[in-house]
Coordinates of C-alpha atoms in Angstrom, one line a residue:
M1013 CA 50.7 22.6 -77.4
P1014 CA 49.9 23.4 -73.8
D1015 CA 52.7 24.4 -71.5
I1016 CA 53.9 21.6 -69.2
A1017 CA 54.9 22.6 -65.7
I1018 CA 58.5 21.7 -65.1
F1019 CA 59.6 20.9 -61.6
D1020 CA 62.3 23.3 -60.4
W1021 CA 64.9 21.0 -59.0
S1022 CA 67.2 23.8 -58.1
A1023 CA 64.6 25.4 -55.8
A1024 CA 63.8 22.0 -54.3
R1025 CA 67.5 21.4 -53.7
A1026 CA 67.8 24.6 -51.8
Y1027 CA 65.2 23.3 -49.4
L1028 CA 65.9 19.6 -49.3
M1029 CA 69.6 19.7 -48.7
P1030 CA 69.7 21.9 -45.6
I1031 CA 66.5 20.5 -44.0
G1032 CA 67.2 16.9 -45.0
G1033 CA 70.8 17.1 -43.7
A1034 CA 69.6 18.7 -40.4
L1035 CA 66.9 16.0 -40.0
L1036 CA 69.4 13.1 -40.7
L1037 CA 72.0 14.6 -38.3
G1038 CA 69.3 15.2 -35.6
L1039 CA 68.0 11.7 -36.0
L1040 CA 71.5 10.2 -35.7
V1041 CA 72.3 12.4 -32.6
N1042 CA 69.0 11.3 -31.0
L1043 CA 69.6 7.6 -31.6
V1044 CA 73.2 7.8 -30.3
L1045 CA 72.2 9.8 -27.1
R1046 CA 69.2 7.5 -26.4
R1047 CA 71.4 4.4 -26.7
L1048 CA 74.0 6.0 -24.5
A1049 CA 71.2 6.8 -21.9
R1050 CA 70.2 3.1 -21.9
R1051 CA 73.8 2.0 -21.2
I1052 CA 74.3 4.6 -18.5
A1053 CA 71.1 3.5 -16.8
R1054 CA 72.8 0.2 -15.8
R1055 CA 75.5 2.0 -13.8
D1056 CA 75.1 3.2 -10.3
S1057 CA 77.3 6.2 -9.8
T1058 CA 76.8 10.0 -9.4
R1059 CA 78.3 10.8 -12.8
A1060 CA 76.0 8.3 -14.5
R1061 CA 72.9 9.7 -12.8
I1062 CA 73.9 13.2 -13.9
A1063 CA 74.5 12.2 -17.4
Q1064 CA 71.2 10.3 -17.6
V1065 CA 69.3 13.4 -16.4
V1066 CA 70.8 15.6 -19.1
I1067 CA 71.0 13.2 -22.0
L1068 CA 67.3 12.7 -22.8
P1069 CA 66.3 16.3 -23.0
L1070 CA 69.5 17.0 -25.0
A1071 CA 68.6 14.2 -27.4
F1072 CA 65.5 16.2 -28.4
A1073 CA 66.9 19.7 -28.1
L1074 CA 69.9 19.2 -30.4
P1075 CA 67.8 18.1 -33.4
L1076 CA 65.6 21.1 -32.9
L1077 CA 68.7 23.4 -32.9
F1078 CA 70.0 21.7 -36.1
L1079 CA 66.6 22.3 -37.8
G1080 CA 66.5 25.9 -36.7
V1081 CA 69.9 26.5 -38.3
A1082 CA 68.8 24.7 -41.5
L1083 CA 65.6 26.8 -41.8
H1084 CA 67.7 30.0 -41.8
A1085 CA 69.7 28.6 -44.7
V1086 CA 66.7 28.1 -47.1
P1087 CA 65.1 30.8 -49.2
M1088 CA 61.8 30.8 -47.2
P1089 CA 59.5 33.9 -47.0
A1090 CA 60.0 35.8 -43.7
A1091 CA 56.4 35.2 -42.5
R1092 CA 56.6 31.4 -43.0
L1093 CA 60.1 31.3 -41.4
E1094 CA 58.9 33.2 -38.4
A1095 CA 56.0 30.7 -38.0
W1096 CA 58.5 27.8 -38.1
M1097 CA 60.8 29.4 -35.7
Q1098 CA 58.0 30.1 -33.3
G1099 CA 57.2 26.4 -33.1
L1100 CA 60.9 25.6 -32.6
R1101 CA 61.1 28.1 -29.8
L1102 CA 58.1 26.5 -28.0
A1103 CA 59.6 23.0 -28.4
L1104 CA 63.0 24.3 -27.0
F1105 CA 61.2 25.9 -24.0
G1106 CA 59.5 22.5 -23.4
C1107 CA 62.9 20.7 -23.5
F1108 CA 64.5 23.2 -21.2
T1109 CA 61.6 23.0 -18.7
W1110 CA 61.8 19.2 -18.9
L1111 CA 65.5 19.4 -18.2
L1112 CA 65.0 21.6 -15.1
V1113 CA 62.3 19.3 -13.8
R1114 CA 64.5 16.2 -14.2
I1115 CA 67.4 18.0 -12.4
V1116 CA 65.1 18.7 -9.4
G1117 CA 63.9 15.1 -9.5
A1118 CA 67.5 13.8 -9.6
I1119 CA 68.4 16.0 -6.6
E1120 CA 65.4 14.7 -4.7
A1121 CA 66.2 11.1 -5.5
S1122 CA 69.8 11.6 -4.4
I1123 CA 68.8 13.0 -1.1
L1124 CA 66.2 10.2 -0.5
R1125 CA 68.8 7.6 -1.4
R1126 CA 71.2 9.0 1.2
N1127 CA 68.5 9.1 3.9
P1128 CA 66.6 5.8 3.9
I1129 CA 63.7 5.3 6.3
E1130 CA 64.0 1.5 6.3
V1131 CA 66.1 1.7 9.5
S1132 CA 65.1 1.3 13.2
D1133 CA 65.9 4.9 14.2
N1134 CA 64.6 6.8 11.2
L1135 CA 63.5 10.1 12.8
H1136 CA 66.2 12.2 11.1
A1137 CA 65.7 10.4 7.8
R1138 CA 61.9 11.0 7.9
R1139 CA 62.5 14.7 8.6
I1140 CA 64.8 15.0 5.6
Q1141 CA 62.6 13.0 3.3
T1142 CA 59.5 15.1 4.2
Q1143 CA 61.3 18.4 3.5
T1144 CA 62.8 17.1 0.3
R1145 CA 59.6 15.6 -1.2
V1146 CA 57.4 18.7 -0.4
L1147 CA 60.0 21.3 -1.6
S1148 CA 60.8 19.3 -4.7
R1149 CA 57.1 19.2 -5.7
V1150 CA 56.8 22.9 -5.1
A1151 CA 60.0 23.6 -7.2
M1152 CA 58.7 21.4 -10.0
G1153 CA 55.4 23.1 -10.1
A1154 CA 57.0 26.5 -10.1
I1155 CA 59.4 25.5 -13.0
I1156 CA 56.5 24.2 -15.1
L1157 CA 54.4 27.3 -14.4
L1158 CA 57.4 29.5 -15.3
G1159 CA 58.1 27.5 -18.5
V1160 CA 54.5 27.8 -19.7
A1161 CA 54.4 31.5 -18.9
L1162 CA 57.6 32.2 -20.9
A1163 CA 56.4 30.1 -23.8
L1164 CA 53.1 32.0 -23.9
M1165 CA 54.9 35.3 -23.7
T1166 CA 56.6 34.6 -27.1
F1167 CA 53.2 35.2 -28.8
P1168 CA 52.6 38.9 -29.5
A1169 CA 48.9 38.6 -28.7
V1170 CA 49.7 37.1 -25.3
R1171 CA 52.1 39.9 -24.6
Q1172 CA 49.4 42.4 -25.4
V1173 CA 47.0 40.6 -23.0
G1174 CA 49.8 40.6 -20.3
A1175 CA 50.3 44.3 -20.7
T1176 CA 46.5 44.8 -20.3
L1177 CA 46.4 42.7 -17.2
L1178 CA 49.4 44.5 -15.7
A1179 CA 47.5 47.8 -16.2
S1180 CA 44.6 46.4 -14.1
A1181 CA 46.8 44.4 -11.7
G1182 CA 44.7 45.3 -8.6
V1183 CA 41.4 43.8 -9.9
A1184 CA 43.1 40.9 -11.6
G1185 CA 45.1 40.0 -8.5
L1186 CA 41.9 40.2 -6.4
V1187 CA 40.0 37.9 -8.7
A1188 CA 42.8 35.5 -9.1
G1189 CA 43.4 35.4 -5.3
I1190 CA 39.8 34.6 -4.6
A1191 CA 39.6 31.9 -7.3
A1192 CA 42.9 30.3 -6.4
R1193 CA 42.6 30.5 -2.6
P1194 CA 42.4 26.7 -2.1
V1195 CA 45.4 26.2 -4.3
F1196 CA 47.6 28.9 -2.7
G1197 CA 46.3 27.8 0.8
N1198 CA 47.6 24.2 0.2
L1199 CA 50.8 25.6 -1.3
I1200 CA 51.5 27.7 1.8
A1201 CA 50.5 24.8 4.0
G1202 CA 53.0 22.6 2.2
L1203 CA 55.8 25.0 2.8
Q1204 CA 54.8 25.2 6.5
I1205 CA 54.8 21.4 6.8
A1206 CA 58.2 21.2 5.0
L1207 CA 59.7 23.8 7.4
A1208 CA 57.9 23.3 10.7
Q1209 CA 57.2 19.6 10.1
P1210 CA 54.2 18.9 12.3
I1211 CA 54.0 15.6 10.3
R1212 CA 56.6 13.6 8.5
L1213 CA 56.6 10.6 6.3
D1214 CA 55.9 7.3 8.2
D1215 CA 54.6 9.3 11.2
V1216 CA 51.9 7.6 13.2
V1217 CA 48.9 10.0 13.4
I1218 CA 45.3 10.0 14.6
V1219 CA 43.2 11.8 12.1
E1220 CA 39.4 12.1 12.5
G1221 CA 39.6 9.3 15.0
E1222 CA 41.5 6.9 12.6
W1223 CA 44.9 5.5 13.5
G1224 CA 47.3 5.4 10.6
R1225 CA 50.7 6.2 9.1
V1226 CA 51.6 9.1 6.8
E1227 CA 52.3 7.3 3.5
E1228 CA 52.7 10.2 1.0
I1229 CA 52.9 14.0 1.2
T1230 CA 52.2 15.8 -2.1
S1231 CA 51.9 19.5 -2.9
T1232 CA 48.2 19.5 -2.2
Y1233 CA 47.3 16.5 0.0
V1234 CA 48.5 13.9 2.4
V1235 CA 47.8 10.2 2.2
V1236 CA 47.3 8.4 5.5
R1237 CA 47.5 4.6 5.4
I1238 CA 45.0 3.4 8.0
W1239 CA 45.7 0.2 9.9
D1240 CA 43.1 -1.8 8.0
E1241 CA 44.8 -0.9 4.6
R1242 CA 42.4 1.9 3.8
R1243 CA 43.8 5.2 2.6
M1244 CA 42.6 8.6 3.9
V1245 CA 43.3 11.6 1.7
V1246 CA 43.6 14.8 3.7
P1247 CA 44.3 18.3 2.3
L1248 CA 47.5 19.8 3.4
S1249 CA 45.7 22.8 4.9
W1250 CA 43.8 20.5 7.3
F1251 CA 46.9 19.7 9.2
I1252 CA 47.6 23.4 9.7
E1253 CA 44.0 24.4 10.7
N1254 CA 43.0 21.4 12.9
P1255 CA 44.4 19.6 15.9
F1256 CA 45.6 16.0 15.5
Q1257 CA 47.7 13.4 17.3
N1258 CA 51.2 12.6 16.2
W1259 CA 52.6 9.6 18.1
T1260 CA 56.1 9.8 16.6
R1261 CA 56.7 13.6 16.8
R1262 CA 59.9 13.2 18.9
S1263 CA 60.3 9.5 19.3
A1264 CA 58.6 6.3 18.3
Q1265 CA 58.7 4.9 21.8
M1266 CA 55.3 4.3 23.3
L1267 CA 53.7 3.4 26.7
G1268 CA 50.8 0.9 26.6
T1269 CA 48.3 0.0 29.2
A1270 CA 46.2 -3.1 29.9
F1271 CA 43.4 -2.8 32.5
L1272 CA 42.1 -5.7 34.6
W1273 CA 39.3 -5.8 37.0
L1274 CA 40.3 -8.2 39.8
D1275 CA 39.2 -9.3 43.2
Y1276 CA 40.4 -7.6 46.4
R1277 CA 42.2 -10.8 47.4
T1278 CA 44.5 -10.6 44.4
P1279 CA 48.2 -11.0 45.4
M1280 CA 49.7 -7.9 43.8
E1281 CA 53.3 -8.9 44.5
E1282 CA 52.8 -12.0 42.5
V1283 CA 51.1 -10.1 39.8
R1284 CA 54.1 -7.7 39.5
A1285 CA 56.5 -10.6 39.4
E1286 CA 54.5 -12.3 36.7
L1287 CA 54.3 -9.0 34.7
E1288 CA 58.1 -8.7 34.8
R1289 CA 58.5 -12.2 33.7
I1290 CA 56.1 -11.7 30.8
C1291 CA 57.9 -8.5 29.7
R1292 CA 61.3 -10.1 29.9
D1293 CA 60.2 -13.0 27.7
D1294 CA 58.6 -10.8 25.1
P1295 CA 61.0 -9.2 22.5
R1296 CA 58.6 -6.3 21.9
W1297 CA 59.4 -4.9 25.4
D1298 CA 62.1 -2.2 25.2
G1299 CA 63.1 -2.6 28.9
R1300 CA 62.0 0.9 30.1
V1301 CA 58.6 0.5 31.9
C1302 CA 57.0 -2.5 33.5
I1303 CA 54.6 -1.5 36.3
A1304 CA 51.4 -3.0 37.9
Q1305 CA 49.3 -0.6 40.0
V1306 CA 45.9 -0.5 41.5
T1307 CA 44.4 2.6 39.9
E1308 CA 40.7 2.3 40.9
T1309 CA 38.5 0.6 43.5
G1310 CA 34.9 -0.4 43.1
E1311 CA 32.2 -1.9 45.2
H1312 CA 33.1 -5.4 44.4
V1313 CA 36.5 -5.3 42.5
M1314 CA 39.5 -3.2 42.0
Q1315 CA 41.1 -1.9 38.8
V1316 CA 44.7 -3.0 38.1
R1317 CA 46.7 -1.1 35.4
L1318 CA 49.5 -3.0 33.7
L1319 CA 51.8 -0.3 32.2
V1320 CA 54.5 -1.5 29.7
S1321 CA 56.7 0.2 27.1
A1322 CA 57.7 -0.7 23.5
R1323 CA 59.8 0.7 20.7
D1324 CA 56.9 1.9 18.6
S1325 CA 53.1 2.0 18.6
G1326 CA 52.6 -1.2 16.7
A1327 CA 54.8 -3.2 19.1
A1328 CA 53.1 -1.4 22.0
F1329 CA 49.6 -2.6 20.8
D1330 CA 50.8 -6.2 20.4
L1331 CA 52.6 -6.2 23.7
R1332 CA 49.4 -4.9 25.5
C1333 CA 47.4 -7.7 24.0
A1334 CA 50.0 -10.3 25.0
V1335 CA 50.3 -9.0 28.6
R1336 CA 46.5 -8.9 29.0
E1337 CA 46.1 -12.5 27.7
R1338 CA 49.0 -14.0 29.6
M1339 CA 48.1 -12.3 32.8
I1340 CA 44.5 -13.6 32.7
G1341 CA 45.9 -17.1 32.0
F1342 CA 48.3 -16.9 34.9
L1343 CA 45.5 -15.7 37.3
A1344 CA 43.1 -18.4 36.1
Q1345 CA 45.6 -21.1 36.6
Q1346 CA 47.5 -20.0 39.8
H1347 CA 45.0 -17.7 41.6
P1348 CA 41.5 -18.3 40.3
Y1349 CA 40.0 -16.5 43.3
A1350 CA 41.5 -13.3 41.9
L1351 CA 39.2 -13.2 39.0
P1352 CA 36.0 -11.1 39.6
R1353 CA 32.8 -12.9 40.6
L1354 CA 29.4 -12.1 42.0
R1355 CA 28.7 -13.5 45.5
A1356 CA 25.3 -13.9 47.2
E1357 CA 24.3 -15.2 50.6
I1358 CA 21.1 -17.3 50.7
G1359 CA 19.3 -17.3 54.1
R1360 CA 16.3 -19.2 55.3
E1361 CA 13.7 -18.0 57.8
D1362 CA 13.1 -20.1 61.0
P1363 CA 9.8 -22.0 60.5
G1364 CA 9.0 -21.8 64.2
T1365 CA 9.0 -18.1 64.4
A1366 CA 6.2 -16.0 63.1
P1367 CA 7.0 -12.7 61.4
T1368 CA 6.3 -9.6 63.5
A1369 CA 4.7 -6.5 62.3
A1370 CA 7.0 -3.7 61.4
T1371 CA 6.8 -0.8 63.9
G1372 CA 9.1 1.6 62.2
A1373 CA 8.4 4.0 59.4
V1374 CA 8.2 2.5 55.9
P1375 CA 11.0 3.8 53.8
S1376 CA 10.1 5.8 50.8
S1377 CA 12.2 3.8 48.4
P1378 CA 13.8 0.3 48.5
R1379 CA 17.4 0.0 49.7
A1380 CA 20.1 -2.0 48.3
E1381 CA 20.5 -4.1 51.5
D1382 CA 16.8 -5.0 51.7
A1383 CA 16.0 -8.7 51.1
D1384 CA 14.1 -9.7 47.9
D1385 CA 10.7 -11.4 48.1
D1386 CA 12.4 -14.9 48.1
G1387 CA 14.6 -14.0 51.0
T1388 CA 17.7 -13.5 49.0
S1389 CA 19.8 -10.4 49.5
A1390 CA 22.9 -9.3 47.7
V1391 CA 25.8 -8.8 50.1
P1392 CA 29.0 -7.3 48.7
A1393 CA 32.1 -9.3 49.4

């Protein structure tokens, strides 16, 4: 009678009881911590935010620790045990890296929450938010890079490669520097922008001839929201290497100009009085500058500059348009002669007089004051 294999329940019990108990305990801890995280998420306090940051990585790290303790309690061959422990170490490195990234993100969120930019005078808040966002992205990238490096160094083969690379550090550093020059260039540019702050979040800038606001600053690029809702993505290094205009570097206040070409008979005192009335009635005027000046004279008309001030560039643009429109309406209604026009004098020859022959020298080229063939000559007013 052939031998029938009998299942060894004692050996199975030696594996099932420690590993099964560790898995059940880990699953229970995971469920409890995740439910606790959902409850804490509804609260708005510093302690709740700290607990929420720590709980989720801990909910995955604790079951892994329980499983590691259980694996040491089973009669497993050393080679197989080392393979399992290697996987657990990698998972724990991942949880620890995740925890550090969440801590940096929580610190960033706390600083941003204390410095909102949805206020009228947000210069200080924009400076703090720009530094916080850029530095937190750099810190997160460094943490992830360090975590991956430490996880790879747990493999003996990778440690051997690392020792070989360290032996030829000069050549490897040169090759890596050449290959990663754009990455490191943007990284260094990000640190320069965070510290020197040539641009900040919500700054009004002119980039490549486009007017827009800085919407986002990442570790590699800047997103500029253009006035017509387009988005321009610019590398960080571009702002270090190229000149650009920043209209809100020190203050958001702006001066706006509206130019009008008017007749020389324009009553400038009434124009100044009307400009002051327009500015007083417009809430976009900030009360600093309201000036009307003759800045240029031409052959037929003069150029009048209407200079006004506003709290920011958007209000300045709208105020310029309103001043230009209302001033033209005022002049057309009250002083229509002030608007530019072309004048001409039409003369008739006396039919009783015959033309006489010219005795002078014929000019080499026609002059502006010479009459046309039909007897019409343009005379400037």
